[in-house]
PDB file of N, CA and C in Angstrom:
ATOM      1  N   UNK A 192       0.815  -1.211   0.000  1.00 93.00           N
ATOM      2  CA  UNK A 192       0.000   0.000   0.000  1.00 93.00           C
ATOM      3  C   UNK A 192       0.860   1.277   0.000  1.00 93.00           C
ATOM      4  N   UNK A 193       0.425   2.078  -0.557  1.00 92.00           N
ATOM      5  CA  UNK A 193       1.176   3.821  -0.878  1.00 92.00           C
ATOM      6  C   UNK A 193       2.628   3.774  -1.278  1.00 92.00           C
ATOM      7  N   UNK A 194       2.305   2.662  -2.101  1.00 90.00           N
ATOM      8  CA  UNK A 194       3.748   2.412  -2.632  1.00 90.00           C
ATOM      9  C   UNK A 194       3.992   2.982  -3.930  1.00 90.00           C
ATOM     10  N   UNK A 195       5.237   3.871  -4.688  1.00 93.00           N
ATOM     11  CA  UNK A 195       5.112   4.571  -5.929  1.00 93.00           C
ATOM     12  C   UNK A 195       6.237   3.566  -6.784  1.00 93.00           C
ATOM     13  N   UNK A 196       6.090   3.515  -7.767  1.00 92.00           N
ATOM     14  CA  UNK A 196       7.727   3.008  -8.968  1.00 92.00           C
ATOM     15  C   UNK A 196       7.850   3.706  -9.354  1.00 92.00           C
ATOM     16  N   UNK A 197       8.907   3.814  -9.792  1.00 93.00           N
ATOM     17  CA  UNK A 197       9.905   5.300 -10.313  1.00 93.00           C
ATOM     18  C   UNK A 197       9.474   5.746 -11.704  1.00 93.00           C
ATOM     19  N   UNK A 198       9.657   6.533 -12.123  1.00 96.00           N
ATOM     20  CA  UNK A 198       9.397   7.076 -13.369  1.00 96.00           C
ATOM     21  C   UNK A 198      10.300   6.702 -14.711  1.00 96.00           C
ATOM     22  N   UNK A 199       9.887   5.714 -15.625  1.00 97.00           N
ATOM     23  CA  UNK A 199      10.232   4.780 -16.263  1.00 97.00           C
ATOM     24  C   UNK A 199      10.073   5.414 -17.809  1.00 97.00           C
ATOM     25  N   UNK A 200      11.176   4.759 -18.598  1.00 98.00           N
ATOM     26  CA  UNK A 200      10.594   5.044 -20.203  1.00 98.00           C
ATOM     27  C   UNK A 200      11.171   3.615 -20.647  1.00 98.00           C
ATOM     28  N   UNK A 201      10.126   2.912 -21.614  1.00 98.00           N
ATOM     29  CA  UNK A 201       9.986   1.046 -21.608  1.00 98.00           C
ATOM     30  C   UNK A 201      11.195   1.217 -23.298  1.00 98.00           C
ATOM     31  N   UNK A 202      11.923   0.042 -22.790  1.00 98.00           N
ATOM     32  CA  UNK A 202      13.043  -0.375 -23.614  1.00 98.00           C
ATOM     33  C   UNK A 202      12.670  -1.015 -24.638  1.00 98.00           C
ATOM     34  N   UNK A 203      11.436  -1.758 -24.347  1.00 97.00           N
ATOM     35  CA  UNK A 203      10.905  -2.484 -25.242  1.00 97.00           C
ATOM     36  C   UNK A 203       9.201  -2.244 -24.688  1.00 97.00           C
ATOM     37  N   UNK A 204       8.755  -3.829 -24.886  1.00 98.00           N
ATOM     38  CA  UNK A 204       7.056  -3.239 -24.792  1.00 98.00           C
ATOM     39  C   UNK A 204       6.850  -4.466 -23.221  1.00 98.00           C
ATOM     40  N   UNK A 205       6.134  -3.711 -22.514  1.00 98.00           N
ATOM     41  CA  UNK A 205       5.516  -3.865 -21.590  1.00 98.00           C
ATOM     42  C   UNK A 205       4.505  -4.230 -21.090  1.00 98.00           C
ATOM     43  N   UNK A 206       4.070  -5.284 -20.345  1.00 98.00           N
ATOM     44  CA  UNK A 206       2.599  -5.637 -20.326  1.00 98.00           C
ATOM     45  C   UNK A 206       2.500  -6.027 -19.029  1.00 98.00           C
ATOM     46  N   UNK A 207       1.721  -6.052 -18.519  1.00 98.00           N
ATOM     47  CA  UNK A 207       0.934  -5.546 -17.243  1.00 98.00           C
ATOM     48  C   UNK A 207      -0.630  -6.186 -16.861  1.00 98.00           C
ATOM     49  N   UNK A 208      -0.565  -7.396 -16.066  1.00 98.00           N
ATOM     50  CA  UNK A 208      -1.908  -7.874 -16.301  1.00 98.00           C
ATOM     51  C   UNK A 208      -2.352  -7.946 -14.221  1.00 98.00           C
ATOM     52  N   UNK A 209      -3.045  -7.278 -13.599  1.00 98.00           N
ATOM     53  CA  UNK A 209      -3.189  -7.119 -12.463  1.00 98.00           C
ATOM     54  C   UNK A 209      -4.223  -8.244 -12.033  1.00 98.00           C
ATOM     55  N   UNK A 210      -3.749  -8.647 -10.860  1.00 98.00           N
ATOM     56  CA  UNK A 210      -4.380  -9.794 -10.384  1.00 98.00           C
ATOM     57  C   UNK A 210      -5.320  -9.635  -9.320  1.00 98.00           C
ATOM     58  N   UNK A 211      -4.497  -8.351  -8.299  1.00 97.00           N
ATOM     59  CA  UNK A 211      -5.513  -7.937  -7.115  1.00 97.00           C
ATOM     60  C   UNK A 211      -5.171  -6.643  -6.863  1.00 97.00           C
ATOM     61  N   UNK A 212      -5.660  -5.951  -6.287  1.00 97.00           N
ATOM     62  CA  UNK A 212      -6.291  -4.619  -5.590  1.00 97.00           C
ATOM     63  C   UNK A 212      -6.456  -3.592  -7.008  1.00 97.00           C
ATOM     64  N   UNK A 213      -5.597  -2.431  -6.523  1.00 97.00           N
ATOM     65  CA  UNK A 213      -5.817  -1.048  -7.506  1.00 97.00           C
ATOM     66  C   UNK A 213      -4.736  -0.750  -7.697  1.00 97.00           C
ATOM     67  N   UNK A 214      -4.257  -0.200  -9.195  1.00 98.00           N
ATOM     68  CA  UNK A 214      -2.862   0.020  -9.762  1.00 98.00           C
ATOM     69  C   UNK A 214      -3.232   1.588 -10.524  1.00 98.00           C
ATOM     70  N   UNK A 215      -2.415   2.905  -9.982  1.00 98.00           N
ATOM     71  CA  UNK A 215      -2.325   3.718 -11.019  1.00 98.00           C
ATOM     72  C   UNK A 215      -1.063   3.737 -11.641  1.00 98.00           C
ATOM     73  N   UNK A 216      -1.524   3.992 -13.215  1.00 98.00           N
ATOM     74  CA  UNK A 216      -0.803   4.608 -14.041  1.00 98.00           C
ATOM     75  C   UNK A 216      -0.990   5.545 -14.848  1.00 98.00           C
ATOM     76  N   UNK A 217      -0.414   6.676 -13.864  1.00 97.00           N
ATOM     77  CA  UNK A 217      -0.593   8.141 -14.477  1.00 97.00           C
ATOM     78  C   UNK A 217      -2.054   8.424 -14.094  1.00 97.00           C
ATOM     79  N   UNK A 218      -2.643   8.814 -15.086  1.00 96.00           N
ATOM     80  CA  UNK A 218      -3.869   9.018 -14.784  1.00 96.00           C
ATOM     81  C   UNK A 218      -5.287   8.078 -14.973  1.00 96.00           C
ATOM     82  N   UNK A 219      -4.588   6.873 -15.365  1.00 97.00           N
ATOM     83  CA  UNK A 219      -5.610   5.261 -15.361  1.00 97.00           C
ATOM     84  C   UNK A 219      -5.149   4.759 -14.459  1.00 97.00           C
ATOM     85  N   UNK A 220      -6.468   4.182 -13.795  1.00 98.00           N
ATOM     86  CA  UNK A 220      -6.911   3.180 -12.529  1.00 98.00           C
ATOM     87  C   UNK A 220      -7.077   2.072 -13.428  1.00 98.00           C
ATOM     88  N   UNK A 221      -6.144   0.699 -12.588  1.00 98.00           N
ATOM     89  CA  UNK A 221      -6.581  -0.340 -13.218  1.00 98.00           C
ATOM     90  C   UNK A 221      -7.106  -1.186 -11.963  1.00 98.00           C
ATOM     91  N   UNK A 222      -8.242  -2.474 -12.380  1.00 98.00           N
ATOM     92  CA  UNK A 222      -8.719  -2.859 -11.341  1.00 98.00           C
ATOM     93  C   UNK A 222      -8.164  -4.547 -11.614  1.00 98.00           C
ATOM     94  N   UNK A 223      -8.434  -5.290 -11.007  1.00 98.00           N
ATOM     95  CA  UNK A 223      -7.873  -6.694 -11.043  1.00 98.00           C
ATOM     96  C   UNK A 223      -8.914  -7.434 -12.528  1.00 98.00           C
ATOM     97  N   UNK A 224      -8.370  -7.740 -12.756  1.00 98.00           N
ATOM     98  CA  UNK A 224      -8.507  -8.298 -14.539  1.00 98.00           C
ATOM     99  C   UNK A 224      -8.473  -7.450 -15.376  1.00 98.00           C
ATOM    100  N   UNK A 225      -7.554  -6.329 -15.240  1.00 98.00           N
ATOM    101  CA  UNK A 225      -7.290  -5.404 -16.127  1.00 98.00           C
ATOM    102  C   UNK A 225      -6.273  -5.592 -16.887  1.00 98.00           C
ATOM    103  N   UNK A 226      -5.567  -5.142 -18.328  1.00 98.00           N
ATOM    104  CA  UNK A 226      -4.248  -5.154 -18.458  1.00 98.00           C
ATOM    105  C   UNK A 226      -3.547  -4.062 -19.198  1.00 98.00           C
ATOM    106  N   UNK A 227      -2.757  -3.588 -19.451  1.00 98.00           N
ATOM    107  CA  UNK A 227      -1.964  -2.419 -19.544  1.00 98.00           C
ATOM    108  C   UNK A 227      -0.724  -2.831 -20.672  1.00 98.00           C
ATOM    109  N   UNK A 228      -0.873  -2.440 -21.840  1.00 98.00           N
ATOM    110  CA  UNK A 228       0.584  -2.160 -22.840  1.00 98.00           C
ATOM    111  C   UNK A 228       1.219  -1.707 -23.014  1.00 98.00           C
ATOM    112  N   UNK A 229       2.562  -0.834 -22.714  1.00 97.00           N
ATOM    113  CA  UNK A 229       3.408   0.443 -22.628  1.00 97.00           C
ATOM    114  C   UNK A 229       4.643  -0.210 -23.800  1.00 97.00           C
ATOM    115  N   UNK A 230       4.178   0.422 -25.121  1.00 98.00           N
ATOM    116  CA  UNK A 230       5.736   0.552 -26.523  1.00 98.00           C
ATOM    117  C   UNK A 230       6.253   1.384 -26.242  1.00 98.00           C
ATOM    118  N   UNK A 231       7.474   0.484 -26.479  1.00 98.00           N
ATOM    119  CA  UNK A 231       9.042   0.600 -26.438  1.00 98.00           C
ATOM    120  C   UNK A 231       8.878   2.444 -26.777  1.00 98.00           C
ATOM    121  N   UNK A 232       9.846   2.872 -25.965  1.00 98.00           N
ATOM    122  CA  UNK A 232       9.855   4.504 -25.954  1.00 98.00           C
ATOM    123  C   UNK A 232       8.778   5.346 -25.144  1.00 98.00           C
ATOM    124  N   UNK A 233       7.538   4.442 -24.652  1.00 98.00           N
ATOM    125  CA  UNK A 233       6.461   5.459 -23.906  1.00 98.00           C
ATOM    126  C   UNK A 233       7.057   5.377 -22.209  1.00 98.00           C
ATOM    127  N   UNK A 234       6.717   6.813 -21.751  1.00 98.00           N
ATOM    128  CA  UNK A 234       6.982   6.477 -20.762  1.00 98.00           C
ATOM    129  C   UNK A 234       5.553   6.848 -19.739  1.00 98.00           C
ATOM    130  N   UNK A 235       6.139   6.054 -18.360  1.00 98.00           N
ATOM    131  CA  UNK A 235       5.438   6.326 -17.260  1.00 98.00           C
ATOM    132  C   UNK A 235       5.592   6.876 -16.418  1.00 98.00           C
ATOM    133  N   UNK A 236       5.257   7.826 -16.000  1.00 97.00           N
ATOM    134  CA  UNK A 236       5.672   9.032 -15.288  1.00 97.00           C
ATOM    135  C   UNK A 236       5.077   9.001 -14.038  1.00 97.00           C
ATOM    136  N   UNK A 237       4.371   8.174 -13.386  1.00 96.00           N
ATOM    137  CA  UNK A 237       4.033   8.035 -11.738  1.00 96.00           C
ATOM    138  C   UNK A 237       2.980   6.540 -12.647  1.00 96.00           C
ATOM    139  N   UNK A 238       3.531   5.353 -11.386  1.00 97.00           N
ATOM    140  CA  UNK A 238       2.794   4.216 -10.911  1.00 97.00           C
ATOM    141  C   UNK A 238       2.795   4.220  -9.840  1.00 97.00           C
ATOM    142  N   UNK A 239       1.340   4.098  -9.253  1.00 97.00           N
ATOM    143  CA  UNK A 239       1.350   3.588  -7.547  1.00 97.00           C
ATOM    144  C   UNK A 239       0.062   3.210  -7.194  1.00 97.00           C
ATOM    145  N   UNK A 240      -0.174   2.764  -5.991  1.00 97.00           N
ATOM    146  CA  UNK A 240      -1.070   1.931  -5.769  1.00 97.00           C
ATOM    147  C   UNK A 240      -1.116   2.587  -3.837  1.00 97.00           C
ATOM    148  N   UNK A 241      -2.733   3.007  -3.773  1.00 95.00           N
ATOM    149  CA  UNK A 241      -3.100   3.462  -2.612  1.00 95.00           C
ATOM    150  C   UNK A 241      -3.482   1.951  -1.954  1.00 95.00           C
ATOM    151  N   UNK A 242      -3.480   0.876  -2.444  1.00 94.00           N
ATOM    152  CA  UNK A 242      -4.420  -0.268  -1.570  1.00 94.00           C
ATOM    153  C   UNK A 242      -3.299  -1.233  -1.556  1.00 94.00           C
ATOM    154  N   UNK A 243      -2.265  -1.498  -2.244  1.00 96.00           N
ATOM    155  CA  UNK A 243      -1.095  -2.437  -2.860  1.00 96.00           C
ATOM    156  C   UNK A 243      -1.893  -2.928  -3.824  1.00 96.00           C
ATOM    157  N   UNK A 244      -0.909  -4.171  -4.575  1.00 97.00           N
ATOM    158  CA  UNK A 244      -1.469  -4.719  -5.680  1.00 97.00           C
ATOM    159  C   UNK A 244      -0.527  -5.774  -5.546  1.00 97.00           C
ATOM    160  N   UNK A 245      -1.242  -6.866  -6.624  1.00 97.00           N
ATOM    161  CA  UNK A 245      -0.562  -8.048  -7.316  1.00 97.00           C
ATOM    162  C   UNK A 245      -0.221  -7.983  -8.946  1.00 97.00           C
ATOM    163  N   UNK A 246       0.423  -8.384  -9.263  1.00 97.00           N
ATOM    164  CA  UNK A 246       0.446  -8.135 -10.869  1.00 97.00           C
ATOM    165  C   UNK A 246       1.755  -9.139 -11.368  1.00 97.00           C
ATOM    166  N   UNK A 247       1.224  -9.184 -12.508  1.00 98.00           N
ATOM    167  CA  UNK A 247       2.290 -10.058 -13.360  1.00 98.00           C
ATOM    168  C   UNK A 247       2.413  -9.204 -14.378  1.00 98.00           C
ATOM    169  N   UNK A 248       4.030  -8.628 -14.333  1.00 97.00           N
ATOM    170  CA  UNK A 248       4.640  -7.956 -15.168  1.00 97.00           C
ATOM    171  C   UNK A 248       5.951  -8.206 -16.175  1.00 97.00           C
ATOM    172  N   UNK A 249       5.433  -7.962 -17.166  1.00 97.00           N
ATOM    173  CA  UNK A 249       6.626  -8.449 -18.393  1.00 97.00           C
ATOM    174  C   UNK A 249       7.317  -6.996 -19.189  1.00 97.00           C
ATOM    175  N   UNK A 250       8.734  -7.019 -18.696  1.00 95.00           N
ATOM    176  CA  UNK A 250       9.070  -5.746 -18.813  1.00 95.00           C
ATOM    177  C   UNK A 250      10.351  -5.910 -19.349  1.00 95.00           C
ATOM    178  N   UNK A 251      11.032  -5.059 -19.706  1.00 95.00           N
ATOM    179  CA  UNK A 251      12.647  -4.916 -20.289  1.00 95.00           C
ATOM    180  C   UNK A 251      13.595  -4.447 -18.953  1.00 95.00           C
ATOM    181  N   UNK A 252      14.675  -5.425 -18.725  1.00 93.00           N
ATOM    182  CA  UNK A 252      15.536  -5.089 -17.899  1.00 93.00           C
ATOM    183  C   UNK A 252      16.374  -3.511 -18.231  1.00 93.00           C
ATOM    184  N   UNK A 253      15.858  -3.307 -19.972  1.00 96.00           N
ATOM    185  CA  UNK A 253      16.914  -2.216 -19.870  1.00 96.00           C
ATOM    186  C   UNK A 253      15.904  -0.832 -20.127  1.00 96.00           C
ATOM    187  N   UNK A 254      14.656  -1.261 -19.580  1.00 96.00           N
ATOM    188  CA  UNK A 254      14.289   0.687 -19.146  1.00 96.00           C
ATOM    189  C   UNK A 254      14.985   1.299 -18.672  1.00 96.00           C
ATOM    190  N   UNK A 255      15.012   2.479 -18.750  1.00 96.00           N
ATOM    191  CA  UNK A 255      15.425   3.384 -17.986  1.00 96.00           C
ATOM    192  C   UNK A 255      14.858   4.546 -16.860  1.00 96.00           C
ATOM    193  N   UNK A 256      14.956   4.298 -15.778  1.00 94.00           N
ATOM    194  CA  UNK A 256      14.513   4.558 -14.837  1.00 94.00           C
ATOM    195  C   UNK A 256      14.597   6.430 -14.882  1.00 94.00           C
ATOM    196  N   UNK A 257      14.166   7.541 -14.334  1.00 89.00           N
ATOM    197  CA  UNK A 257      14.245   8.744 -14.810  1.00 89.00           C
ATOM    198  C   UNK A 257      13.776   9.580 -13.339  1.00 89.00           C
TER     199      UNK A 257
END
């Protein structure tokens, strides 16, 4: 819970499929059976979660964190 991830731009493409609670990104709320695509070059500029969350995430080791 009130946990943030850093502000990211995806190396490649990103996917994001939430299993439990509430996930923001940016300005979308995702709820559990939601899922989320971020191409290579978009970035995310605030993720966080007021309740925590679960999620299965498939991401590029070589984002770059910002």
């Amino acid at each position: 819970p009130r946990v943030d991830y850093p502000s990211h731009r995806h190396a490649g493409v990103e996917e994001l499929h939430l299993l439990h609670g509430e996930l923001m990104i940016d300005d979308r709320k995702l709820y559990p059976g939601n899922y989320n695509r971020g191409d290579p070059g978009t970035v995310d500029n605030r993720v966080w979660s007021e309740t925590g969350c679960t999620c299965v995430l498939m991401t590029s080791t070589r984002d770059e964190l910002r």
